[in-house]
XYZ file of N, CA and C in Angstrom:
270
model
N 128.813 98.086 101.119
C 128.184 98.804 102.438
C 126.924 99.751 102.040
N 125.949 100.471 102.913
C 124.953 101.113 102.612
C 125.297 102.708 102.069
N 124.812 103.371 101.424
C 125.552 104.562 101.192
C 125.688 105.526 102.615
N 124.911 105.040 103.406
C 125.174 106.275 104.633
C 126.463 105.764 105.461
N 126.714 104.355 105.471
C 128.137 103.989 106.207
C 129.259 104.587 105.189
N 128.940 104.056 103.622
C 130.160 104.898 103.180
C 130.493 106.025 102.739
N 129.331 107.107 103.193
C 129.374 108.522 103.578
C 129.889 108.917 104.513
N 129.696 108.178 105.920
C 130.186 108.200 107.175
C 132.131 107.920 107.050
N 132.375 107.014 106.155
C 133.709 106.294 106.254
C 134.534 107.703 105.199
N 133.540 108.321 104.724
C 134.486 109.426 103.064
C 133.979 110.467 104.253
N 133.736 110.583 104.935
C 134.026 111.785 106.367
C 134.939 112.031 106.972
N 135.189 110.919 107.445
C 136.297 110.131 108.947
C 137.876 110.443 107.861
N 137.608 110.286 106.665
C 138.533 110.562 105.682
C 138.813 111.966 105.510
N 137.971 112.846 105.517
C 138.134 114.243 105.114
C 137.547 114.719 103.861
N 137.118 113.715 102.914
C 136.606 113.883 101.872
C 135.004 114.050 101.873
N 134.703 115.463 102.388
C 133.606 115.958 102.478
C 132.525 116.351 101.101
N 133.238 116.114 100.011
C 132.473 116.305 98.925
C 131.973 115.346 98.362
N 132.457 114.187 98.824
C 131.975 113.016 98.086
C 131.392 112.371 99.067
N 131.363 112.600 100.336
C 130.371 112.128 101.429
C 128.913 112.943 101.019
N 129.188 114.251 101.135
C 127.676 114.692 100.632
C 127.122 113.878 99.358
N 127.830 113.766 98.207
C 127.146 113.035 97.473
C 126.815 111.857 97.836
N 127.438 111.090 98.616
C 127.149 109.555 99.258
C 125.892 109.886 99.845
N 125.520 111.104 100.757
C 124.539 110.900 101.201
C 123.366 111.219 101.047
N 123.583 111.977 99.796
C 122.361 112.248 98.659
C 121.827 111.377 97.987
N 122.757 110.648 98.107
C 122.034 109.206 96.972
C 121.448 108.684 97.991
N 121.976 108.279 99.619
C 121.267 107.671 100.600
C 119.737 108.202 101.047
N 119.905 109.479 100.698
C 118.469 110.346 101.066
C 117.387 109.702 100.123
N 117.896 109.885 98.828
C 117.256 109.574 97.597
C 116.262 108.160 97.829
N 117.303 107.336 98.198
C 117.023 105.450 98.102
C 116.079 105.560 99.560
N 116.168 106.453 100.747
C 115.608 105.795 101.440
C 114.232 106.730 101.333
N 114.251 107.630 100.832
C 112.948 108.260 100.278
C 111.754 107.521 99.571
N 112.487 106.610 98.769
C 112.063 105.618 97.342
C 111.854 104.665 98.275
N 112.323 103.944 99.168
C 111.784 103.066 100.089
C 111.027 103.106 101.196
N 110.572 104.683 101.237
C 109.999 104.948 102.627
C 110.297 104.657 103.806
N 112.031 104.684 103.891
C 112.008 104.279 105.045
C 112.833 105.637 105.675
N 112.016 105.973 107.217
C 111.750 107.137 107.731
C 113.123 106.642 108.417
N 113.278 106.290 109.134
C 114.510 105.880 110.124
C 116.147 106.187 109.393
N 115.914 105.489 108.196
C 117.030 105.563 107.171
C 117.627 106.984 106.860
N 116.291 107.338 106.258
C 116.073 108.890 105.988
C 116.636 109.640 107.115
N 116.026 109.985 108.413
C 116.649 110.902 109.444
C 118.394 110.288 109.335
N 119.229 109.400 109.604
C 120.480 108.973 109.441
C 121.116 109.350 108.527
N 120.401 109.875 107.136
C 121.072 110.017 105.887
C 120.975 111.844 106.133
N 119.983 112.351 106.740
C 119.668 113.937 106.876
C 120.991 114.290 107.800
N 121.022 113.658 108.956
C 122.204 113.891 109.933
C 123.377 113.545 109.248
N 123.942 112.709 108.782
C 125.282 112.315 108.430
C 125.582 113.427 107.096
N 124.344 113.811 106.097
C 124.299 114.863 105.533
C 124.567 116.577 105.852
N 123.792 116.686 107.080
C 124.113 117.841 107.809
C 126.065 117.949 108.125
N 126.117 116.760 108.485
C 127.543 116.899 109.083
C 128.614 117.051 108.047
N 128.500 116.101 107.053
C 129.567 116.659 105.933
C 128.957 117.792 105.365
N 128.023 118.616 105.224
C 128.132 120.209 104.643
C 128.900 120.682 105.839
N 128.772 120.458 106.770
C 129.571 121.795 107.905
C 130.871 121.461 107.898
N 131.656 119.953 107.212
C 133.049 119.836 107.061
C 133.321 120.488 105.740
N 132.495 120.498 104.712
C 132.620 120.831 103.629
C 132.751 122.437 103.617
N 131.711 123.132 104.280
C 131.667 124.345 104.346
C 131.678 125.765 103.179
N 131.009 125.187 102.204
C 131.099 125.863 101.177
C 129.716 126.542 101.067
N 129.661 127.761 100.203
C 128.343 128.719 100.224
C 127.185 128.160 100.551
N 126.804 128.892 101.893
C 125.469 127.967 101.920
C 124.943 126.561 102.378
N 126.202 125.982 102.440
C 126.172 124.457 103.358
C 125.707 124.714 104.655
N 126.312 125.605 105.641
C 126.022 125.941 106.992
C 124.730 125.961 107.079
N 123.834 126.808 106.404
C 122.383 127.135 106.856
C 122.008 125.490 106.100
N 121.940 125.054 105.378
C 121.479 123.647 104.768
C 121.405 122.828 105.904
N 122.960 122.458 106.265
C 123.277 121.895 107.433
C 122.165 121.820 108.423
N 122.232 123.221 109.036
C 121.421 123.330 110.046
C 119.411 122.933 109.698
N 119.175 123.390 108.625
C 118.000 122.908 107.806
C 117.946 121.230 108.271
N 118.912 120.400 107.747
C 118.948 119.074 107.825
C 118.935 118.622 108.652
N 119.831 118.910 109.780
C 119.575 118.380 111.094
C 118.513 118.523 111.693
N 117.735 119.822 111.852
C 116.224 120.004 112.470
C 115.441 119.020 111.800
N 115.353 118.617 110.402
C 114.367 117.468 110.216
C 115.076 116.200 110.561
N 116.457 115.544 110.623
C 116.393 114.804 111.090
C 116.250 114.620 112.736
N 116.252 115.636 113.091
C 115.804 115.491 114.625
C 114.328 115.376 115.364
N 113.508 115.955 114.306
C 112.046 116.046 114.315
C 111.774 114.622 114.018
N 112.488 114.182 113.033
C 111.946 112.775 112.897
C 112.292 111.685 113.305
N 113.705 111.954 114.616
C 114.377 110.890 115.221
C 113.172 111.427 116.561
N 112.905 112.388 117.237
C 111.893 112.586 117.821
C 110.614 111.817 117.772
N 110.075 112.035 116.554
C 108.681 111.652 116.406
C 109.140 109.970 116.363
N 109.761 109.374 115.980
C 109.970 107.788 116.224
C 110.726 107.393 117.242
N 110.948 108.167 118.144
C 111.784 107.821 119.304
C 112.858 106.913 118.993
N 113.759 107.658 118.219
C 115.436 107.623 117.860
C 116.168 107.845 118.964
N 116.336 107.094 120.078
C 117.628 107.916 121.075
C 118.795 107.861 120.296
N 119.451 106.869 120.000
C 120.307 107.184 119.595
C 120.727 108.540 118.686
N 120.040 108.492 117.508
C 120.134 109.896 116.208
C 119.949 110.746 117.139
N 119.303 111.039 118.297
C 119.266 112.668 118.987
C 120.251 112.482 120.008
N 120.911 111.552 120.152
C 122.053 111.555 121.114
C 123.225 112.080 120.117
N 123.386 111.520 119.163
C 124.448 111.939 117.939
C 124.118 112.789 117.440
N 123.220 113.575 117.294
C 122.526 115.069 116.772
C 123.297 116.184 117.919
N 122.733 115.675 119.371
C 122.957 116.608 120.241
C 124.786 116.482 120.315
N 125.291 115.646 120.291
C 126.846 115.604 120.289
C 127.349 116.468 119.025
N 127.019 116.483 117.852
C 127.371 117.393 116.690
C 127.330 119.011 117.187
N 126.367 119.093 117.922
C 126.242 120.146 118.021
C 127.211 120.789 119.411
N 127.775 119.988 119.538
C 128.647 120.780 121.231
C 129.855 120.767 120.533
């Protein structure tokens, strides 16, 4: 499975710490490949994981990462990512 899928599964299981690490690997991988859509998904996933982990500085970083994901999603016309981002704010 891809890092973002594994990170999502870890998040559902409540393992926010491992999920953050997994999304970080996915983000590095997506940037190395130049895959902006994958990067946007990893940014949003990491934001969700950071919110769940909620350690010192996590909520601020989560907000920044989510804003980056939204900006990329808008630029690339990623409707599903934008819906997911909006739902995570609800």
